[in-house]
Amino acid sequence: MMYDVARETMPREELEALQTSRLTYLVDKLYHNVPFYREKFRELGVRPEQIKSLNDLKYLPFTEKQDLRNNYPYGLFATPKENIVRIHASSGTTGKATVVGYTQRDVETWAKLMARCLMATGGSRRDMVHNAYGYGLFTGGLGMHYGAEKLGATIMPFSGGGTRRQVMLMKDFGSTILCSTPSYAVKLYETIIAAGMAPEDLKLRIGVFGAEPWSEGMRQEIQSKLGVKAFDIYGLSEIMGPGVAIECDTAQNGLHIWEDHFIPEIIDPATGEVLPMGETGELVITTITKEGIPLIRYRTRDITALNPVPCKCGRTHVRMSRIKGRSDDMLIIRGVNVFPTQIESILLDTHGLTSHYQLIIRREGAMDTLEARVEIDEKLFSDKIKHLQKIEAKLQRDIKEFLGVTAKVSLVEPQTIERSQGKAKRIVDLRS
């Protein structure tokens, strides 16, 4: 099912012509309205009239998160403040908050793209959408909220927290779509079981999960436990929020990026060079329809690859692979690059382990060490110590063999790793 058949199946030639038209308009607008970009263009010796095709994108400057912080709060806005109808912002826990503003048209575009996303998963106006993404300055809750309303579905704005009550009302209200982080979906399942209920007591059929990297193993676990078909959704506050890309129900293999609104590139995160289609690198996005704060070549720090092969669903928009990790979340242990999701994939291949884990980084002398602490389920917990030690030894061998890094694996009792109401805290860095 498609929300906007004409745009979602647009022939590539027409789609790229549309992107080019919107890109040239955007470049001219930003050059004349945003001093930050005008200065960047001058530094690179680029004039707006030199940008005539998508191939010219590589001559344009990158935009980084720090640029938003340096121009806090409104320095990158491309329209007068009286045209801004909504503000979202990051928490600012690692520096000044990044602030994004939306015009009325931006809000409407966002809602339409989220409606596309929900329908791509098989959602419809008959669905009851349980939204456990956080509301407030975070974009997750409201982005999903307005998309569900645009689709004509019934939205239930729960946000995070009050998990037991959420489970009770999910049953009473007849929720059919669950939207949350994948780690919170697992917490909801545990709460369902603790309440003496079974997933079959609910009407859930679709799960839309994002806002944190997750592995294919975790998808299988969620699908098995909750009895839903689990879809990966992608977005980030600086670009729009959730709804930039999503998997489709037909293929469930790669996330369609809505290219009539965003131009994706993959670059080498170290050099900034554009990589050929299909290679893995850092995702860079240019927003070509936003009015409030459009961004040119925004470096997302998310590691992925683009797949141009036509999808059997009929959509022509390129697909991105599941986010492997973030370039700034990548662990470097004794010279080896490791992403948390790679370790998660190995852990979840082992029967009896849960998706609750943490990676502890320590420094011993001049050496960094890695410990993977992972919870076991109740059944395995009652097993003999010798068997648990064998599992730990096997996991250590697997991590060494597949990732090339030495890690200590510690199996810990059920319910001993702290649960999150939103994004799970996977990394505990004790080196400082």
Coordinates of N, CA, C and O in Angstrom, one line a residue, residues 305-429:
A305 N 24.9 2.1 3.9 CA 25.1 2.0 2.5 C 23.8 2.2 1.7 O 22.8 2.0 2.3
L306 N 23.9 2.7 0.5 CA 22.7 2.9 -0.3 C 22.6 1.8 -1.4 O 23.6 1.4 -2.0
N307 N 21.4 1.4 -1.6 CA 21.1 0.3 -2.6 C 20.1 0.9 -3.6 O 19.0 1.1 -3.3
P308 N 20.6 1.0 -4.9 CA 19.8 1.6 -5.9 C 18.9 0.6 -6.7 O 18.1 0.9 -7.5
V309 N 19.1 -0.7 -6.3 CA 18.3 -1.8 -7.0 C 16.8 -1.6 -6.8 O 16.4 -1.4 -5.7
P310 N 16.0 -1.6 -7.9 CA 14.6 -1.4 -7.7 C 14.0 -2.4 -6.7 O 14.3 -3.5 -6.7
C311 N 13.1 -1.9 -5.9 CA 12.5 -2.7 -4.9 C 11.2 -3.4 -5.5 O 10.5 -2.8 -6.3
K312 N 10.9 -4.6 -5.0 CA 9.8 -5.3 -5.6 C 8.5 -4.7 -5.1 O 7.4 -5.0 -5.7
C313 N 8.5 -3.7 -4.2 CA 7.3 -3.0 -3.8 C 6.8 -2.0 -4.8 O 5.7 -1.6 -4.8
G314 N 7.8 -1.7 -5.7 CA 7.4 -0.7 -6.8 C 7.9 0.7 -6.5 O 7.9 1.5 -7.4
R315 N 8.4 1.0 -5.3 CA 8.9 2.3 -5.0 C 10.2 2.4 -5.7 O 11.0 1.5 -5.8
T316 N 10.5 3.6 -6.2 CA 11.7 3.9 -6.9 C 12.8 4.6 -6.1 O 13.9 4.8 -6.5
H317 N 12.5 4.9 -4.9 CA 13.4 5.6 -4.0 C 14.5 4.7 -3.5 O 14.1 3.6 -3.0
V318 N 15.7 5.2 -3.5 CA 16.8 4.4 -3.1 C 16.6 3.9 -1.6 O 16.0 4.5 -0.8
R319 N 17.2 2.7 -1.4 CA 17.1 2.1 0.0 C 18.5 2.2 0.7 O 19.5 2.0 0.1
M320 N 18.4 2.5 2.0 CA 19.6 2.5 2.8 C 19.6 1.3 3.7 O 18.5 0.8 4.1
S321 N 20.8 0.7 4.0 CA 20.8 -0.5 4.8 C 20.6 -0.1 6.3 O 20.7 1.1 6.6
R322 N 20.3 -1.1 7.1 CA 20.2 -0.8 8.5 C 21.4 -0.1 9.0 O 22.6 -0.4 8.6
I323 N 21.2 0.9 9.9 CA 22.3 1.7 10.4 C 23.3 0.7 11.2 O 22.9 0.0 12.1
K324 N 24.5 0.7 10.8 CA 25.5 -0.1 11.4 C 26.0 0.4 12.8 O 26.4 -0.3 13.7
G325 N 26.0 1.7 12.9 CA 26.4 2.4 14.1 C 26.7 3.9 13.7 O 26.4 4.3 12.6
R326 N 27.2 4.6 14.6 CA 27.5 6.0 14.4 C 29.0 6.1 14.4 O 29.7 5.5 15.2
S327 N 29.5 6.9 13.4 CA 31.0 7.1 13.4 C 31.5 7.6 14.7 O 32.7 7.3 15.1
D328 N 30.8 8.4 15.4 CA 31.3 8.9 16.7 C 30.9 8.0 17.9 O 31.2 8.2 19.0
D329 N 30.1 6.8 17.6 CA 29.9 5.8 18.6 C 30.8 4.6 18.4 O 30.8 3.7 19.2
M330 N 31.6 4.6 17.3 CA 32.4 3.5 17.0 C 33.5 3.4 18.1 O 34.2 4.3 18.5
L331 N 33.6 2.1 18.6 CA 34.7 1.9 19.6 C 36.0 1.5 18.9 O 35.9 0.8 17.9
I332 N 37.1 2.0 19.4 CA 38.4 1.6 18.9 C 39.1 0.9 20.0 O 39.5 1.5 21.0
I333 N 39.1 -0.4 19.9 CA 39.8 -1.3 21.0 C 41.0 -1.8 20.4 O 41.0 -2.7 19.5
R334 N 42.1 -1.4 20.9 CA 43.5 -1.8 20.5 C 43.6 -1.8 19.0 O 44.1 -2.7 18.3
G335 N 43.1 -0.7 18.4 CA 43.2 -0.4 17.0 C 42.2 -1.1 16.1 O 42.2 -1.0 14.9
V336 N 41.2 -1.8 16.7 CA 40.2 -2.4 16.0 C 38.9 -1.6 16.1 O 38.5 -1.3 17.2
N337 N 38.2 -1.3 15.0 CA 37.0 -0.6 15.0 C 35.8 -1.6 15.3 O 35.7 -2.6 14.5
V338 N 35.0 -1.2 16.2 CA 33.9 -2.1 16.6 C 32.6 -1.2 16.8 O 32.7 -0.2 17.5
F339 N 31.5 -1.7 16.3 CA 30.2 -1.0 16.5 C 29.4 -1.9 17.5 O 29.4 -3.1 17.4
P340 N 28.7 -1.3 18.4 CA 27.9 -2.1 19.4 C 26.9 -3.1 18.7 O 26.7 -4.2 19.2
T341 N 26.4 -2.7 17.5 CA 25.4 -3.6 16.9 C 26.1 -4.9 16.4 O 25.4 -5.9 16.2
Q342 N 27.4 -4.8 16.1 CA 28.1 -6.0 15.6 C 28.2 -7.0 16.8 O 28.0 -8.2 16.6
I343 N 28.5 -6.5 18.0 CA 28.5 -7.4 19.1 C 27.1 -7.9 19.5 O 26.9 -9.1 19.8
E344 N 26.1 -7.0 19.4 CA 24.7 -7.4 19.6 C 24.3 -8.6 18.7 O 23.7 -9.6 19.2
S345 N 24.7 -8.6 17.5 CA 24.4 -9.6 16.5 C 24.9 -11.0 17.0 O 24.3 -12.0 16.9
I346 N 26.2 -11.0 17.5 CA 26.8 -12.2 18.0 C 26.1 -12.7 19.2 O 25.8 -13.9 19.4
L347 N 25.8 -11.8 20.2 CA 25.2 -12.2 21.4 C 23.8 -12.8 21.2 O 23.5 -13.8 21.8
L348 N 23.0 -12.2 20.3 CA 21.6 -12.6 20.1 C 21.5 -13.9 19.3 O 20.4 -14.4 19.1
D349 N 22.6 -14.3 18.7 CA 22.6 -15.6 18.0 C 22.7 -16.8 19.0 O 22.6 -18.0 18.6
T350 N 22.9 -16.5 20.3 CA 23.1 -17.5 21.3 C 21.8 -17.7 22.1 O 21.2 -16.8 22.7
H351 N 21.3 -19.0 22.1 CA 20.1 -19.3 22.8 C 20.2 -19.0 24.3 O 21.2 -19.4 24.9
G352 N 19.2 -18.4 24.9 CA 19.2 -18.2 26.3 C 19.7 -16.8 26.7 O 19.6 -16.4 27.9
L353 N 20.3 -16.0 25.8 CA 20.7 -14.7 26.1 C 19.6 -13.7 25.7 O 18.8 -13.9 24.8
T354 N 19.5 -12.6 26.5 CA 18.5 -11.6 26.2 C 19.1 -10.4 25.4 O 20.3 -10.4 25.2
S355 N 18.3 -9.5 25.0 CA 18.8 -8.3 24.3 C 19.3 -7.2 25.2 O 19.6 -6.1 24.8
H356 N 19.4 -7.5 26.5 CA 19.8 -6.5 27.4 C 21.3 -6.7 27.7 O 21.8 -7.7 28.2
Y357 N 22.1 -5.8 27.2 CA 23.6 -5.9 27.3 C 24.2 -4.5 27.5 O 23.6 -3.5 27.1
Q358 N 25.4 -4.5 28.0 CA 26.2 -3.2 28.0 C 27.7 -3.6 27.7 O 28.1 -4.7 28.0
L359 N 28.3 -2.6 27.1 CA 29.7 -2.8 26.7 C 30.5 -1.8 27.7 O 30.3 -0.6 27.7
I360 N 31.4 -2.4 28.5 CA 32.2 -1.6 29.5 C 33.6 -1.5 28.9 O 34.3 -2.5 28.6
I361 N 34.0 -0.2 28.8 CA 35.4 0.1 28.3 C 36.2 0.5 29.5 O 35.8 1.5 30.2
R362 N 37.4 -0.1 29.7 CA 38.3 0.3 30.7 C 39.7 0.5 30.2 O 40.0 0.1 29.0
R363 N 40.5 1.2 30.9 CA 41.9 1.3 30.5 C 42.8 0.7 31.6 O 42.7 1.1 32.8
E364 N 43.5 -0.3 31.2 CA 44.4 -1.0 32.2 C 45.9 -0.7 31.7 O 46.3 -1.3 30.7
G365 N 46.6 0.2 32.4 CA 47.9 0.6 31.9 C 47.7 1.4 30.7 O 46.9 2.4 30.7
A366 N 48.3 1.0 29.6 CA 48.2 1.8 28.3 C 47.2 1.1 27.4 O 47.0 1.5 26.2
M367 N 46.5 0.0 27.9 CA 45.7 -0.8 27.0 C 44.2 -0.6 27.4 O 43.8 -0.5 28.5
D368 N 43.4 -0.5 26.3 CA 41.9 -0.4 26.5 C 41.4 -1.9 26.5 O 41.8 -2.7 25.7
T369 N 40.4 -2.1 27.4 CA 39.8 -3.4 27.5 C 38.3 -3.3 27.3 O 37.7 -2.2 27.5
L370 N 37.7 -4.4 26.8 CA 36.3 -4.4 26.5 C 35.7 -5.6 27.3 O 36.1 -6.7 27.2
E371 N 34.6 -5.3 28.0 CA 33.8 -6.3 28.6 C 32.4 -6.2 28.1 O 31.8 -5.1 28.1
A372 N 31.8 -7.3 27.7 CA 30.4 -7.4 27.3 C 29.6 -8.0 28.4 O 29.8 -9.2 28.6
R373 N 28.7 -7.3 29.0 CA 27.9 -7.8 30.1 C 26.5 -8.1 29.5 O 25.9 -7.2 28.9
V374 N 26.0 -9.3 29.5 CA 24.7 -9.6 28.9 C 23.9 -10.4 29.8 O 24.4 -11.4 30.5
E375 N 22.6 -10.1 29.9 CA 21.7 -10.8 30.7 C 21.3 -12.2 30.1 O 21.2 -12.3 28.9
I376 N 21.1 -13.2 31.0 CA 20.6 -14.5 30.5 C 19.2 -14.6 31.0 O 18.7 -13.8 31.8
D377 N 18.4 -15.5 30.3 CA 17.0 -15.6 30.7 C 16.9 -16.5 31.9 O 17.9 -17.1 32.4
E378 N 15.7 -16.6 32.4 CA 15.5 -17.4 33.7 C 15.8 -18.8 33.5 O 16.4 -19.5 34.4
K379 N 15.5 -19.4 32.4 CA 15.8 -20.8 32.1 C 17.3 -21.1 32.2 O 17.8 -22.0 32.8
L380 N 18.1 -20.3 31.5 CA 19.5 -20.5 31.5 C 20.1 -20.2 32.8 O 21.1 -20.8 33.2
F381 N 19.5 -19.2 33.6 CA 20.0 -18.8 34.9 C 20.0 -20.0 35.9 O 20.9 -20.1 36.7
S382 N 19.1 -21.0 35.7 CA 19.0 -22.1 36.5 C 20.0 -23.2 36.1 O 20.1 -24.3 36.7
D383 N 20.8 -23.0 35.1 CA 21.7 -24.0 34.5 C 22.9 -24.1 35.4 O 23.2 -23.2 36.2
K384 N 23.8 -25.1 35.1 CA 25.0 -25.3 35.9 C 26.0 -24.2 35.5 O 26.1 -23.8 34.4
I385 N 26.9 -23.9 36.5 CA 27.9 -22.9 36.3 C 28.8 -23.3 35.2 O 29.2 -22.5 34.3
K386 N 29.2 -24.6 35.1 CA 30.1 -25.0 34.1 C 29.6 -24.7 32.7 O 30.3 -24.4 31.8
H387 N 28.2 -24.9 32.5 CA 27.6 -24.7 31.2 C 27.7 -23.2 30.9 O 28.0 -22.8 29.7
L388 N 27.4 -22.3 31.9 CA 27.5 -20.9 31.6 C 28.9 -20.4 31.2 O 29.1 -19.6 30.4
Q389 N 29.9 -21.0 31.9 CA 31.3 -20.7 31.6 C 31.6 -21.1 30.1 O 32.3 -20.4 29.4
K390 N 31.0 -22.2 29.7 CA 31.3 -22.6 28.3 C 30.7 -21.6 27.3 O 31.3 -21.3 26.3
I391 N 29.5 -21.1 27.6 CA 28.9 -20.1 26.8 C 29.7 -18.8 26.7 O 29.9 -18.3 25.6
E392 N 30.2 -18.4 27.9 CA 31.1 -17.2 27.9 C 32.3 -17.4 27.0 O 32.7 -16.5 26.2
A393 N 32.9 -18.6 27.1 CA 34.1 -18.9 26.4 C 33.8 -18.9 24.9 O 34.6 -18.3 24.1
K394 N 32.7 -19.4 24.5 CA 32.3 -19.5 23.1 C 32.1 -18.1 22.5 O 32.5 -17.8 21.4
L395 N 31.4 -17.3 23.3 CA 31.1 -15.9 22.8 C 32.4 -15.1 22.7 O 32.6 -14.3 21.7
Q396 N 33.3 -15.3 23.6 CA 34.6 -14.6 23.5 C 35.3 -15.1 22.2 O 35.9 -14.2 21.5
R397 N 35.3 -16.3 21.9 CA 35.9 -16.8 20.7 C 35.2 -16.2 19.4 O 35.9 -15.8 18.5
D398 N 33.9 -16.2 19.5 CA 33.1 -15.7 18.3 C 33.5 -14.2 18.1 O 33.6 -13.8 16.9
I399 N 33.5 -13.4 19.2 CA 33.8 -12.0 19.0 C 35.2 -11.8 18.4 O 35.5 -11.0 17.6
K400 N 36.1 -12.6 18.9 CA 37.5 -12.5 18.4 C 37.6 -13.0 17.0 O 38.2 -12.3 16.2
E401 N 36.9 -14.0 16.6 CA 36.9 -14.5 15.3 C 36.3 -13.6 14.3 O 36.8 -13.3 13.2
F402 N 35.1 -13.1 14.6 CA 34.3 -12.3 13.6 C 34.7 -10.8 13.6 O 34.6 -10.1 12.6
L403 N 35.1 -10.3 14.8 CA 35.4 -8.8 14.9 C 36.9 -8.5 15.1 O 37.3 -7.4 15.0
G404 N 37.7 -9.6 15.4 CA 39.1 -9.4 15.6 C 39.5 -8.6 16.9 O 40.6 -8.1 16.9
V405 N 38.6 -8.6 17.8 CA 38.9 -7.9 19.1 C 38.7 -8.9 20.3 O 37.8 -9.7 20.3
T406 N 39.6 -8.7 21.2 CA 39.5 -9.5 22.4 C 38.5 -8.9 23.4 O 38.7 -7.7 23.7
A407 N 37.5 -9.6 23.9 CA 36.5 -9.1 24.8 C 36.3 -10.1 25.9 O 36.2 -11.3 25.6
K408 N 36.1 -9.6 27.1 CA 35.6 -10.5 28.2 C 34.1 -10.5 28.1 O 33.5 -9.5 28.0
V409 N 33.5 -11.7 28.2 CA 32.1 -11.8 28.2 C 31.6 -12.2 29.6 O 32.1 -13.2 30.1
S410 N 30.7 -11.5 30.2 CA 30.1 -11.8 31.5 C 28.6 -12.0 31.4 O 27.9 -11.1 31.0
L411 N 28.2 -13.2 31.7 CA 26.7 -13.5 31.7 C 26.2 -13.1 33.1 O 26.8 -13.5 34.1
V412 N 25.2 -12.2 33.1 CA 24.7 -11.7 34.4 C 23.2 -12.1 34.6 O 22.5 -12.5 33.7
E413 N 22.8 -12.1 35.9 CA 21.5 -12.5 36.2 C 20.4 -11.7 35.5 O 20.6 -10.5 35.2
P414 N 19.2 -12.3 35.3 CA 18.1 -11.6 34.7 C 17.8 -10.3 35.6 O 17.9 -10.3 36.8
Q415 N 17.3 -9.2 34.8 CA 16.9 -8.0 35.5 C 18.0 -7.2 36.2 O 17.7 -6.5 37.2
T416 N 19.2 -7.4 35.9 CA 20.3 -6.7 36.6 C 20.9 -5.5 35.7 O 21.7 -4.8 36.3
I417 N 20.5 -5.5 34.5 CA 21.0 -4.3 33.7 C 19.8 -3.3 33.6 O 18.7 -3.7 33.3
E418 N 20.2 -2.1 33.9 CA 19.1 -1.0 33.9 C 18.4 -0.9 32.6 O 18.9 -0.9 31.6
R419 N 17.0 -0.8 32.8 CA 16.2 -0.6 31.6 C 16.0 0.9 31.3 O 16.0 1.7 32.2
S420 N 15.8 1.2 30.0 CA 15.6 2.6 29.6 C 14.2 2.8 29.2 O 13.5 1.9 28.7
Q421 N 13.7 4.0 29.4 CA 12.3 4.4 29.0 C 12.4 4.9 27.5 O 11.4 5.0 26.9
G422 N 13.6 5.1 27.0 CA 13.8 5.6 25.7 C 14.9 4.9 25.0 O 14.8 3.7 24.7
K423 N 16.0 5.6 24.7 CA 17.2 5.0 24.1 C 18.0 4.2 25.1 O 18.3 4.7 26.2
A424 N 18.4 3.0 24.8 CA 19.1 2.1 25.7 C 20.6 2.7 25.8 O 21.1 3.1 24.8
K425 N 21.2 2.6 27.0 CA 22.6 3.0 27.2 C 23.4 1.7 27.0 O 23.5 0.9 27.9
R426 N 24.0 1.6 25.9 CA 24.8 0.4 25.6 C 26.3 0.5 26.0 O 26.9 -0.5 26.2
I427 N 26.8 1.7 26.0 CA 28.3 1.8 26.2 C 28.5 2.5 27.6 O 27.9 3.6 27.8
V428 N 29.4 1.9 28.4 CA 29.8 2.6 29.6 C 31.3 2.7 29.5 O 32.1 1.8 29.6
D429 N 31.7 3.9 29.3 CA 33.2 4.2 29.1 C 33.8 4.7 30.5 O 33.5 5.8 30.9

